[in-house]
mmCIF file of C-alpha atoms in Angstrom:
data_model
loop_
_atom_site.group_PDB
_atom_site.id
_atom_site.type_symbol
_atom_site.label_atom_id
_atom_site.label_comp_id
_atom_site.label_asym_id
_atom_site.label_seq_id
_atom_site.Cartn_x
_atom_site.Cartn_y
_atom_site.Cartn_z
ATOM 1 C CA MET A 1 0.000 0.000 0.000
ATOM 2 C CA LYS A 2 2.880 2.323 0.857
ATOM 3 C CA TYR A 3 4.389 1.617 -2.567
ATOM 4 C CA PHE A 4 1.096 2.212 -4.216
ATOM 5 C CA ILE A 5 0.637 5.661 -2.638
ATOM 6 C CA ARG A 6 4.204 6.666 -3.426
ATOM 7 C CA ALA A 7 3.826 5.498 -6.999
ATOM 8 C CA VAL A 8 0.538 7.345 -7.471
ATOM 9 C CA THR A 9 2.019 10.528 -6.030
ATOM 10 C CA LEU A 10 5.091 10.243 -8.194
ATOM 11 C CA SER A 11 3.146 9.623 -11.365
ATOM 12 C CA ILE A 12 0.831 12.560 -10.665
ATOM 13 C CA ILE A 13 3.851 14.800 -10.249
ATOM 14 C CA ILE A 14 5.384 13.506 -13.485
ATOM 15 C CA THR A 15 2.105 13.979 -15.356
ATOM 16 C CA GLY A 16 1.884 17.501 -13.942
ATOM 17 C CA LEU A 17 5.385 18.338 -15.069
ATOM 18 C CA LEU A 18 4.740 16.956 -18.551
ATOM 19 C CA LEU A 19 1.538 18.990 -18.823
ATOM 20 C CA SER A 20 3.285 22.203 -17.704
ATOM 21 C CA TRP A 21 6.014 21.610 -20.224
ATOM 22 C CA ALA A 22 3.503 20.882 -22.999
ATOM 23 C CA THR A 23 1.619 24.088 -22.212
ATOM 24 C CA PHE A 24 4.812 26.123 -22.157
ATOM 25 C CA ALA A 25 6.066 24.573 -25.401
ATOM 26 C CA SER A 26 2.800 25.154 -27.223
ATOM 27 C CA GLU A 27 2.724 28.780 -26.082
ATOM 28 C CA SER A 28 6.243 29.481 -27.280
ATOM 29 C CA GLU A 29 5.663 27.789 -30.600
ATOM 30 C CA SER A 30 2.326 29.280 -31.440
ATOM 31 C CA VAL A 31 3.621 32.861 -31.525
ATOM 32 C CA GLY A 32 5.002 31.709 -34.845
ATOM 33 C CA ALA A 33 1.703 31.260 -36.680
ATOM 34 C CA ALA A 34 3.605 31.355 -39.989
ATOM 35 C CA THR A 35 4.289 28.081 -41.805
ATOM 36 C CA TYR A 36 6.459 27.831 -44.910
ATOM 37 C CA ASN A 37 6.580 24.995 -47.436
ATOM 38 C CA GLU A 38 9.796 23.411 -48.734
ATOM 39 C CA LYS A 39 10.114 26.164 -51.380
ATOM 40 C CA GLY A 40 10.014 28.824 -48.667
ATOM 41 C CA GLU A 41 6.533 30.018 -49.637
ATOM 42 C CA LEU A 42 4.127 31.043 -46.885
ATOM 43 C CA VAL A 43 1.229 28.646 -46.396
ATOM 44 C CA LEU A 44 -2.230 30.269 -46.157
ATOM 45 C CA PRO A 45 -2.875 30.660 -42.408
ATOM 46 C CA GLU A 46 -5.771 28.618 -41.061
ATOM 47 C CA GLY A 47 -8.402 29.851 -38.687
ATOM 48 C CA PHE A 48 -7.423 33.511 -39.023
ATOM 49 C CA ARG A 49 -11.080 34.604 -38.852
ATOM 50 C CA GLU A 50 -11.007 33.540 -35.203
ATOM 51 C CA TRP A 51 -7.830 35.447 -34.360
ATOM 52 C CA VAL A 52 -7.965 38.803 -32.543
ATOM 53 C CA PHE A 53 -9.777 41.383 -34.691
ATOM 54 C CA ILE A 54 -8.050 44.779 -34.717
ATOM 55 C CA GLY A 55 -10.084 46.842 -37.153
ATOM 56 C CA ALA A 56 -12.069 47.159 -40.364
ATOM 57 C CA PRO A 57 -10.927 50.109 -42.486
ATOM 58 C CA LEU A 58 -13.294 50.567 -45.416
ATOM 59 C CA THR A 59 -12.273 51.915 -48.818
ATOM 60 C CA PRO A 60 -15.396 51.577 -50.990
ATOM 61 C CA ASN A 61 -14.974 51.221 -54.755
ATOM 62 C CA GLY A 62 -17.655 53.890 -55.074
ATOM 63 C CA LEU A 63 -15.377 56.459 -53.421
ATOM 64 C CA ASN A 64 -12.298 55.392 -55.400
ATOM 65 C CA ASN A 65 -13.256 55.773 -59.069
ATOM 66 C CA GLY A 66 -14.792 52.325 -59.127
ATOM 67 C CA GLU A 67 -11.642 50.473 -58.133
ATOM 68 C CA ALA A 68 -10.130 50.807 -54.698
ATOM 69 C CA GLY A 69 -6.622 49.427 -54.264
ATOM 70 C CA PHE A 70 -7.987 47.171 -51.536
ATOM 71 C CA PRO A 71 -11.697 46.616 -52.207
ATOM 72 C CA GLU A 72 -13.506 47.263 -49.890
ATOM 73 C CA TYR A 73 -13.652 46.308 -46.181
ATOM 74 C CA HIS A 74 -10.250 45.313 -44.779
ATOM 75 C CA HIS A 75 -10.987 42.883 -41.934
ATOM 76 C CA VAL A 76 -7.697 42.737 -40.047
ATOM 77 C CA TYR A 77 -6.680 40.082 -37.501
ATOM 78 C CA VAL A 78 -3.551 39.296 -35.453
ATOM 79 C CA ASN A 79 -2.646 35.808 -34.182
ATOM 80 C CA PRO A 80 -3.678 35.708 -30.507
ATOM 81 C CA ASP A 81 -0.283 34.908 -28.975
ATOM 82 C CA ALA A 82 1.339 37.817 -30.774
ATOM 83 C CA PHE A 83 -1.495 40.110 -29.686
ATOM 84 C CA ALA A 84 -0.973 39.057 -26.066
ATOM 85 C CA VAL A 85 2.669 40.115 -26.302
ATOM 86 C CA TYR A 86 1.699 43.400 -28.000
ATOM 87 C CA LYS A 87 -0.748 44.220 -25.204
ATOM 88 C CA ARG A 88 1.989 43.718 -22.613
ATOM 89 C CA THR A 89 4.888 45.373 -24.424
ATOM 90 C CA GLY A 90 3.474 47.618 -27.162
ATOM 91 C CA ARG A 91 5.596 45.744 -29.715
ATOM 92 C CA PHE A 92 4.869 42.872 -32.064
ATOM 93 C CA PRO A 93 7.092 39.858 -31.355
ATOM 94 C CA GLU A 94 8.983 37.871 -33.958
ATOM 95 C CA GLY A 95 6.586 35.511 -35.668
ATOM 96 C CA THR A 96 3.606 37.891 -35.551
ATOM 97 C CA VAL A 97 1.144 37.252 -38.365
ATOM 98 C CA ILE A 98 -1.307 39.959 -39.406
ATOM 99 C CA ALA A 99 -4.009 38.818 -41.812
ATOM 100 C CA LYS A 100 -6.069 41.256 -43.859
ATOM 101 C CA GLU A 101 -9.113 39.787 -45.537
ATOM 102 C CA LEU A 102 -10.790 41.964 -48.156
ATOM 103 C CA VAL A 103 -14.586 41.862 -48.161
ATOM 104 C CA LEU A 104 -16.756 43.502 -50.821
ATOM 105 C CA LEU A 105 -19.757 45.628 -49.874
ATOM 106 C CA GLN A 106 -23.276 44.327 -50.314
ATOM 107 C CA SER A 107 -24.746 46.010 -53.368
ATOM 108 C CA GLY A 108 -25.731 49.514 -52.376
ATOM 109 C CA ASP A 109 -28.643 51.865 -52.895
ATOM 110 C CA TYR A 110 -26.282 54.809 -53.477
ATOM 111 C CA PRO A 111 -23.242 55.433 -55.725
ATOM 112 C CA ASP A 112 -20.875 55.391 -52.716
ATOM 113 C CA GLY A 113 -21.860 51.772 -52.025
ATOM 114 C CA SER A 114 -24.028 52.507 -48.987
ATOM 115 C CA LYS A 115 -27.542 51.150 -48.555
ATOM 116 C CA ASN A 116 -30.569 51.746 -46.386
ATOM 117 C CA ALA A 117 -31.047 49.428 -43.427
ATOM 118 C CA ALA A 118 -32.977 49.263 -40.169
ATOM 119 C CA SER A 119 -29.988 50.821 -38.389
ATOM 120 C CA GLY A 120 -29.697 53.675 -40.883
ATOM 121 C CA ARG A 121 -27.874 54.395 -44.120
ATOM 122 C CA GLY A 122 -24.550 52.620 -44.114
ATOM 123 C CA PHE A 123 -22.137 50.034 -45.378
ATOM 124 C CA PHE A 124 -22.549 46.282 -44.923
ATOM 125 C CA ALA A 125 -20.169 43.450 -45.729
ATOM 126 C CA GLY A 126 -20.866 41.174 -48.687
ATOM 127 C CA ASP A 127 -18.538 38.421 -49.885
ATOM 128 C CA ALA A 128 -14.903 37.815 -48.975
ATOM 129 C CA HIS A 129 -12.688 38.837 -51.873
ATOM 130 C CA GLY A 130 -8.978 38.683 -51.057
ATOM 131 C CA MET A 131 -6.296 37.906 -48.583
ATOM 132 C CA ASP A 132 -3.056 39.685 -47.709
ATOM 133 C CA VAL A 133 -0.733 38.660 -44.902
ATOM 134 C CA MET A 134 2.268 40.238 -43.238
ATOM 135 C CA VAL A 135 4.727 38.283 -41.087
ATOM 136 C CA LYS A 136 7.349 39.676 -38.735
ATOM 137 C CA ASP A 137 10.680 37.899 -39.084
ATOM 138 C CA THR A 138 13.600 40.313 -38.910
ATOM 139 C CA SER A 139 16.185 37.880 -40.261
ATOM 140 C CA ARG A 140 14.104 36.341 -43.056
ATOM 141 C CA PHE A 141 12.706 39.688 -44.191
ATOM 142 C CA SER A 142 15.572 42.035 -43.377
ATOM 143 C CA GLU A 143 15.265 43.711 -46.802
ATOM 144 C CA THR A 144 11.728 44.900 -46.060
ATOM 145 C CA ASN A 145 12.136 46.286 -42.546
ATOM 146 C CA GLY A 146 11.625 42.952 -40.813
ATOM 147 C CA TRP A 147 8.199 42.144 -42.234
ATOM 148 C CA GLY A 148 7.334 39.877 -45.159
ATOM 149 C CA PHE A 149 4.277 40.660 -47.293
ATOM 150 C CA PHE A 150 2.170 38.021 -49.030
ATOM 151 C CA ASN A 151 -0.812 38.192 -51.394
ATOM 152 C CA PHE A 152 -2.979 35.069 -51.530
ATOM 153 C CA GLY A 153 -5.140 36.488 -54.318
ATOM 154 C CA HIS A 154 -7.610 39.360 -54.568
ATOM 155 C CA HIS A 155 -10.634 37.368 -55.623
ATOM 156 C CA ALA A 156 -13.415 35.243 -54.162
ATOM 157 C CA VAL A 157 -12.557 32.228 -52.009
ATOM 158 C CA PRO A 158 -10.792 29.846 -52.240
ATOM 159 C CA TYR A 159 -7.543 31.810 -51.992
ATOM 160 C CA GLU A 160 -4.181 30.520 -53.175
ATOM 161 C CA ARG A 161 -2.754 27.804 -50.893
ATOM 162 C CA THR A 162 0.704 29.398 -50.754
ATOM 163 C CA ALA A 163 2.273 32.739 -51.620
ATOM 164 C CA VAL A 164 5.788 34.001 -52.300
ATOM 165 C CA ALA A 165 7.021 37.119 -50.508
ATOM 166 C CA ALA A 166 6.125 40.261 -52.435
ATOM 167 C CA SER A 167 8.931 42.415 -53.781
ATOM 168 C CA LYS A 168 9.951 45.527 -51.885
ATOM 169 C CA SER A 169 8.081 47.820 -54.275
ATOM 170 C CA GLU A 170 4.776 45.929 -54.076
ATOM 171 C CA CYS A 171 3.858 46.412 -50.400
ATOM 172 C CA ALA A 172 6.812 47.274 -48.177
ATOM 173 C CA ALA A 173 7.537 50.569 -49.952
ATOM 174 C CA CYS A 174 4.119 51.998 -49.094
ATOM 175 C CA HIS A 175 4.178 50.640 -45.531
ATOM 176 C CA THR A 176 7.662 52.102 -45.015
ATOM 177 C CA ALA A 177 6.623 55.482 -46.402
ATOM 178 C CA ASN A 178 3.271 55.763 -44.629
ATOM 179 C CA ALA A 179 3.069 53.473 -41.612
ATOM 180 C CA GLY A 180 6.319 54.459 -39.961
ATOM 181 C CA LYS A 181 9.122 52.317 -38.564
ATOM 182 C CA GLY A 182 6.790 49.682 -37.124
ATOM 183 C CA MET A 183 5.427 48.961 -40.648
ATOM 184 C CA VAL A 184 1.899 48.500 -39.241
ATOM 185 C CA PHE A 185 -0.742 51.219 -39.775
ATOM 186 C CA GLN A 186 -1.375 51.343 -36.032
ATOM 187 C CA SER A 187 -3.270 54.627 -36.162
ATOM 188 C CA TYR A 188 -6.145 52.919 -37.980
ATOM 189 C CA TYR A 189 -6.625 50.196 -35.343
ATOM 190 C CA PRO A 190 -8.297 51.277 -32.080
ATOM 191 C CA VAL A 191 -7.023 48.339 -29.982
ATOM 192 C CA LEU A 192 -3.430 48.972 -31.061
ATOM 193 C CA ARG A 193 -3.596 52.637 -30.057
ATOM 194 C CA ARG A 194 -4.667 51.931 -26.465
ATOM 195 C CA MET B 1 8.083 -3.266 -9.363
ATOM 196 C CA LYS B 2 4.916 -4.884 -10.692
ATOM 197 C CA TYR B 3 2.860 -2.879 -8.144
ATOM 198 C CA PHE B 4 4.674 0.280 -9.140
ATOM 199 C CA ILE B 5 3.890 -0.131 -12.835
ATOM 200 C CA ARG B 6 0.248 -0.968 -12.114
ATOM 201 C CA ALA B 7 -0.054 2.022 -9.829
ATOM 202 C CA VAL B 8 1.510 4.388 -12.337
ATOM 203 C CA THR B 9 -0.772 3.108 -15.082
ATOM 204 C CA LEU B 10 -3.823 3.436 -12.878
ATOM 205 C CA SER B 11 -2.987 6.960 -11.768
ATOM 206 C CA ILE B 12 -2.324 8.079 -15.334
ATOM 207 C CA ILE B 13 -5.748 6.740 -16.319
ATOM 208 C CA ILE B 14 -7.363 8.538 -13.361
ATOM 209 C CA THR B 15 -5.565 11.781 -14.192
ATOM 210 C CA GLY B 16 -6.657 11.419 -17.801
ATOM 211 C CA LEU B 17 -10.267 10.922 -16.780
ATOM 212 C CA LEU B 18 -10.147 13.909 -14.466
ATOM 213 C CA LEU B 19 -8.672 16.090 -17.223
ATOM 214 C CA SER B 20 -11.316 14.985 -19.737
ATOM 215 C CA TRP B 21 -14.016 15.785 -17.237
ATOM 216 C CA ALA B 22 -12.474 19.192 -16.454
ATOM 217 C CA THR B 23 -12.288 20.028 -20.158
ATOM 218 C CA PHE B 24 -15.857 18.931 -20.731
ATOM 219 C CA ALA B 25 -17.094 20.864 -17.701
ATOM 220 C CA SER B 26 -15.301 24.063 -18.700
ATOM 221 C CA GLU B 27 -16.668 23.812 -22.257
ATOM 222 C CA SER B 28 -20.239 23.418 -21.089
ATOM 223 C CA GLU B 29 -19.952 26.224 -18.592
ATOM 224 C CA SER B 30 -18.151 28.759 -20.713
ATOM 225 C CA VAL B 31 -20.862 28.880 -23.347
ATOM 226 C CA GLY B 32 -22.582 31.017 -20.750
ATOM 227 C CA ALA B 33 -20.404 34.127 -20.970
ATOM 228 C CA ALA B 34 -23.179 36.143 -19.300
ATOM 229 C CA THR B 35 -22.859 37.025 -15.611
ATOM 230 C CA TYR B 36 -25.614 38.668 -13.597
ATOM 231 C CA ASN B 37 -25.300 40.499 -10.292
ATOM 232 C CA GLU B 38 -27.585 39.916 -7.298
ATOM 233 C CA LYS B 39 -30.117 42.406 -8.721
ATOM 234 C CA GLY B 40 -30.307 40.396 -11.945
ATOM 235 C CA GLU B 41 -28.453 43.037 -13.962
ATOM 236 C CA LEU B 42 -26.013 41.885 -16.621
ATOM 237 C CA VAL B 43 -22.371 42.546 -15.761
ATOM 238 C CA LEU B 44 -20.297 44.176 -18.534
ATOM 239 C CA PRO B 45 -18.573 41.261 -20.315
ATOM 240 C CA GLU B 46 -14.796 41.217 -20.038
ATOM 241 C CA GLY B 47 -12.391 40.536 -22.836
ATOM 242 C CA PHE B 48 -15.048 40.800 -25.549
ATOM 243 C CA ARG B 49 -12.582 42.509 -27.936
ATOM 244 C CA GLU B 50 -10.784 39.164 -28.142
ATOM 245 C CA TRP B 51 -13.900 37.137 -28.906
ATOM 246 C CA VAL B 52 -14.731 36.022 -32.433
ATOM 247 C CA PHE B 53 -15.296 39.046 -34.677
ATOM 248 C CA ILE B 54 -18.278 38.639 -36.985
ATOM 249 C CA GLY B 55 -18.535 41.992 -38.767
ATOM 250 C CA ALA B 56 -18.310 45.760 -38.750
ATOM 251 C CA PRO B 57 -21.385 47.419 -40.232
ATOM 252 C CA LEU B 58 -20.795 51.156 -40.577
ATOM 253 C CA THR B 59 -23.520 53.790 -40.281
ATOM 254 C CA PRO B 60 -21.669 57.139 -40.458
ATOM 255 C CA ASN B 61 -23.228 60.181 -38.790
ATOM 256 C CA GLY B 62 -22.456 62.046 -42.016
ATOM 257 C CA LEU B 63 -24.901 59.833 -43.935
ATOM 258 C CA ASN B 64 -27.593 59.960 -41.209
ATOM 259 C CA ASN B 65 -28.387 63.662 -40.721
ATOM 260 C CA GLY B 66 -25.536 64.046 -38.268
ATOM 261 C CA GLU B 67 -26.797 61.464 -35.821
ATOM 262 C CA ALA B 68 -26.889 57.783 -36.650
ATOM 263 C CA GLY B 69 -28.883 55.556 -34.298
ATOM 264 C CA PHE B 70 -25.712 53.578 -33.688
ATOM 265 C CA PRO B 71 -22.736 55.848 -34.380
ATOM 266 C CA GLU B 72 -20.708 54.791 -36.346
ATOM 267 C CA TYR B 73 -18.793 51.476 -36.744
ATOM 268 C CA HIS B 74 -20.527 48.534 -35.076
ATOM 269 C CA HIS B 75 -17.726 46.122 -34.124
ATOM 270 C CA VAL B 76 -19.582 42.904 -33.377
ATOM 271 C CA TYR B 77 -18.197 39.884 -31.505
ATOM 272 C CA VAL B 78 -19.549 36.514 -30.304
ATOM 273 C CA ASN B 79 -18.160 34.577 -27.336
ATOM 274 C CA PRO B 80 -15.929 31.846 -28.816
ATOM 275 C CA ASP B 81 -17.706 28.814 -27.351
ATOM 276 C CA ALA B 82 -21.036 29.951 -28.715
ATOM 277 C CA PHE B 83 -19.451 30.619 -32.099
ATOM 278 C CA ALA B 84 -18.029 27.095 -32.149
ATOM 279 C CA VAL B 85 -21.529 25.701 -31.652
ATOM 280 C CA TYR B 86 -22.941 28.029 -34.322
ATOM 281 C CA LYS B 87 -20.347 26.832 -36.840
ATOM 282 C CA ARG B 88 -21.315 23.234 -36.203
ATOM 283 C CA THR B 89 -25.084 23.614 -36.019
ATOM 284 C CA GLY B 90 -26.034 26.946 -37.609
ATOM 285 C CA ARG B 91 -27.801 27.950 -34.375
ATOM 286 C CA PHE B 92 -26.729 30.012 -31.401
ATOM 287 C CA PRO B 93 -26.827 27.968 -28.182
ATOM 288 C CA GLU B 94 -28.372 29.089 -24.904
ATOM 289 C CA GLY B 95 -25.966 31.476 -23.198
ATOM 290 C CA THR B 96 -24.657 33.037 -26.409
ATOM 291 C CA VAL B 97 -23.420 36.604 -25.861
ATOM 292 C CA ILE B 98 -23.137 38.986 -28.804
ATOM 293 C CA ALA B 99 -21.315 42.231 -28.026
ATOM 294 C CA LYS B 100 -21.588 45.277 -30.284
ATOM 295 C CA GLU B 101 -19.069 48.023 -29.569
ATOM 296 C CA LEU B 102 -19.744 51.343 -31.273
ATOM 297 C CA VAL B 103 -16.659 53.138 -32.586
ATOM 298 C CA LEU B 104 -16.687 56.680 -33.971
ATOM 299 C CA LEU B 105 -14.956 57.522 -37.241
ATOM 300 C CA GLN B 106 -11.685 59.417 -37.259
ATOM 301 C CA SER B 107 -12.450 62.987 -38.299
ATOM 302 C CA GLY B 108 -12.938 63.015 -42.033
ATOM 303 C CA ASP B 109 -11.927 65.111 -45.010
ATOM 304 C CA TYR B 110 -15.429 64.856 -46.510
ATOM 305 C CA PRO B 111 -18.976 65.449 -45.223
ATOM 306 C CA ASP B 112 -19.741 61.702 -45.245
ATOM 307 C CA GLY B 113 -16.971 61.140 -42.698
ATOM 308 C CA SER B 114 -14.473 59.597 -45.100
ATOM 309 C CA LYS B 115 -10.863 60.725 -45.359
ATOM 310 C CA ASN B 116 -7.900 60.326 -47.702
ATOM 311 C CA ALA B 117 -5.342 57.694 -46.781
ATOM 312 C CA ALA B 118 -2.509 55.740 -48.396
ATOM 313 C CA SER B 119 -4.984 52.963 -49.209
ATOM 314 C CA GLY B 120 -7.494 55.348 -50.804
ATOM 315 C CA ARG B 121 -10.495 57.390 -49.704
ATOM 316 C CA GLY B 122 -12.290 55.606 -46.949
ATOM 317 C CA PHE B 123 -13.473 55.241 -43.403
ATOM 318 C CA PHE B 124 -11.206 54.601 -40.425
ATOM 319 C CA ALA B 125 -12.053 53.852 -36.803
ATOM 320 C CA GLY B 126 -11.498 56.491 -34.134
ATOM 321 C CA ASP B 127 -12.495 56.114 -30.489
ATOM 322 C CA ALA B 128 -14.762 53.526 -28.913
ATOM 323 C CA HIS B 129 -18.090 55.111 -28.042
ATOM 324 C CA GLY B 130 -20.675 52.652 -26.809
ATOM 325 C CA MET B 131 -21.558 49.121 -25.948
ATOM 326 C CA ASP B 132 -24.667 47.029 -26.567
ATOM 327 C CA VAL B 133 -25.006 43.353 -25.693
ATOM 328 C CA MET B 134 -27.534 40.669 -26.491
ATOM 329 C CA VAL B 135 -27.774 37.394 -24.573
ATOM 330 C CA LYS B 136 -29.655 34.263 -25.567
ATOM 331 C CA ASP B 137 -31.621 32.770 -22.691
ATOM 332 C CA THR B 138 -35.023 31.523 -23.751
ATOM 333 C CA SER B 139 -36.436 31.179 -20.246
ATOM 334 C CA ARG B 140 -35.081 34.427 -18.792
ATOM 335 C CA PHE B 141 -35.985 36.485 -21.853
ATOM 336 C CA SER B 142 -39.074 34.690 -23.098
ATOM 337 C CA GLU B 143 -40.879 38.038 -23.567
ATOM 338 C CA THR B 144 -38.353 39.201 -26.167
ATOM 339 C CA ASN B 145 -38.043 36.103 -28.337
ATOM 340 C CA GLY B 146 -35.409 34.444 -26.177
ATOM 341 C CA TRP B 147 -32.806 37.199 -26.307
ATOM 342 C CA GLY B 148 -32.107 39.897 -23.714
ATOM 343 C CA PHE B 149 -30.845 43.316 -24.843
ATOM 344 C CA PHE B 150 -28.549 45.518 -22.765
ATOM 345 C CA ASN B 151 -27.113 49.013 -23.266
ATOM 346 C CA PHE B 152 -23.957 49.788 -21.289
ATOM 347 C CA GLY B 153 -23.910 53.413 -22.433
ATOM 348 C CA HIS B 154 -23.424 55.134 -25.760
ATOM 349 C CA HIS B 155 -20.433 57.255 -24.816
ATOM 350 C CA ALA B 156 -16.665 57.052 -24.454
ATOM 351 C CA VAL B 157 -15.122 54.398 -22.196
ATOM 352 C CA PRO B 158 -15.503 53.474 -19.401
ATOM 353 C CA TYR B 159 -18.917 51.961 -19.978
ATOM 354 C CA GLU B 160 -21.454 51.235 -17.250
ATOM 355 C CA ARG B 161 -20.469 48.253 -15.090
ATOM 356 C CA THR B 162 -23.924 46.694 -15.241
ATOM 357 C CA ALA B 163 -27.085 47.083 -17.296
ATOM 358 C CA VAL B 164 -30.741 46.184 -16.887
ATOM 359 C CA ALA B 165 -32.539 44.400 -19.703
ATOM 360 C CA ALA B 166 -34.037 46.868 -22.168
ATOM 361 C CA SER B 167 -37.797 46.963 -22.575
ATOM 362 C CA LYS B 168 -39.379 45.201 -25.528
ATOM 363 C CA SER B 169 -39.842 48.430 -27.456
ATOM 364 C CA GLU B 170 -36.248 49.590 -27.102
ATOM 365 C CA CYS B 171 -34.379 46.867 -29.036
ATOM 366 C CA ALA B 172 -36.332 43.653 -29.391
ATOM 367 C CA ALA B 173 -39.121 45.242 -31.434
ATOM 368 C CA CYS B 174 -36.745 46.280 -34.201
ATOM 369 C CA HIS B 175 -34.843 42.984 -34.135
ATOM 370 C CA THR B 176 -38.126 41.070 -34.293
ATOM 371 C CA ALA B 177 -39.402 43.159 -37.162
ATOM 372 C CA ASN B 178 -36.202 43.238 -39.221
ATOM 373 C CA ALA B 179 -33.834 40.433 -38.261
ATOM 374 C CA GLY B 180 -36.293 37.567 -38.448
ATOM 375 C CA LYS B 181 -36.990 34.764 -36.025
ATOM 376 C CA GLY B 182 -33.359 34.293 -35.010
ATOM 377 C CA MET B 183 -33.235 37.933 -33.758
ATOM 378 C CA VAL B 184 -29.671 38.333 -35.119
ATOM 379 C CA PHE B 185 -29.039 40.383 -38.295
ATOM 380 C CA GLN B 186 -27.225 37.400 -39.839
ATOM 381 C CA SER B 187 -27.330 38.800 -43.358
ATOM 382 C CA TYR B 188 -24.866 41.546 -42.367
ATOM 383 C CA TYR B 189 -22.223 39.171 -40.983
ATOM 384 C CA PRO B 190 -20.205 37.251 -43.586
ATOM 385 C CA VAL B 191 -19.050 34.477 -41.238
ATOM 386 C CA LEU B 192 -22.626 33.773 -40.100
ATOM 387 C CA ARG B 193 -23.852 33.417 -43.679
ATOM 388 C CA ARG B 194 -21.355 30.685 -44.618
#
């Protein structure tokens, strides 16, 4: 009986230690929500629509000569572990993934794309129509200020399965010029300003 | 040694069972993200900005005679456990909490509230300015089609700490008339339409 109790105690302690380690390991690893294939292309992140939402800038086609650069809602999400670090430190850690899904407006009653609804005249999201991702990795993307930029297609779902890093002129140039050193347009995202 | 191995095996099985039960219990309980105080008032949900984002309808003041009913972005979130059930079944379970945070636009360059930005002319979120919550509880809120409606203040943060259920005419009447039987304006939320 003495052996039995000792053995039970010991095995509970071991199980506890293993569980703590597993939790710690999964936390450290999951900050890196970016996965690359053998060619070094970024794999389309999964489950991003359940990450932490940071904002929904809206650039309607109707206010941009019929073709906005990013039509039209930009639903922007950060992977939760990276967001937790940002909340604590005000900085995005290595491995941060920011996903921007483009969503077209529902067809409007007015030229600007707005329509009448029970809650008033406004803008309402229609179908998903594109996917851009930025990943923080200062060594891998040293040429573009530490962030890699990826376009998984600006069209209806399904998006491309993988994407190569965009050239400096495609995305990073505008982020560098307009978003400041951090490369993220923080001023447009309420929860990042707090 | 034989006793030791048997004991270890047994305790691992017991620990496993306890963990499964704990996981199951926490899943069942956490679908109810609503907490009431001793007066039966709903307590302001915590952490709702990290729940699952479902959409950001936008009713600018500039398109609603200077005062939209819900100014201006409606950032809408569902508690994650309820969303998981919705994804599987297409129905919101008892205890579902839907939080709608109102967020004013950044001051615009145009009368409609839009401004010029690197990504084009559009709408960008300024400061948080209000909080409405709906809770599914068919027995508690049988008078308003199974959902309770709560207003934690339409003003800058901090919001009220608690709120009493709104009368039928304040919120439920419009949801009943315009959102259909389910009481949620599903058609405006891309991830609920899928």
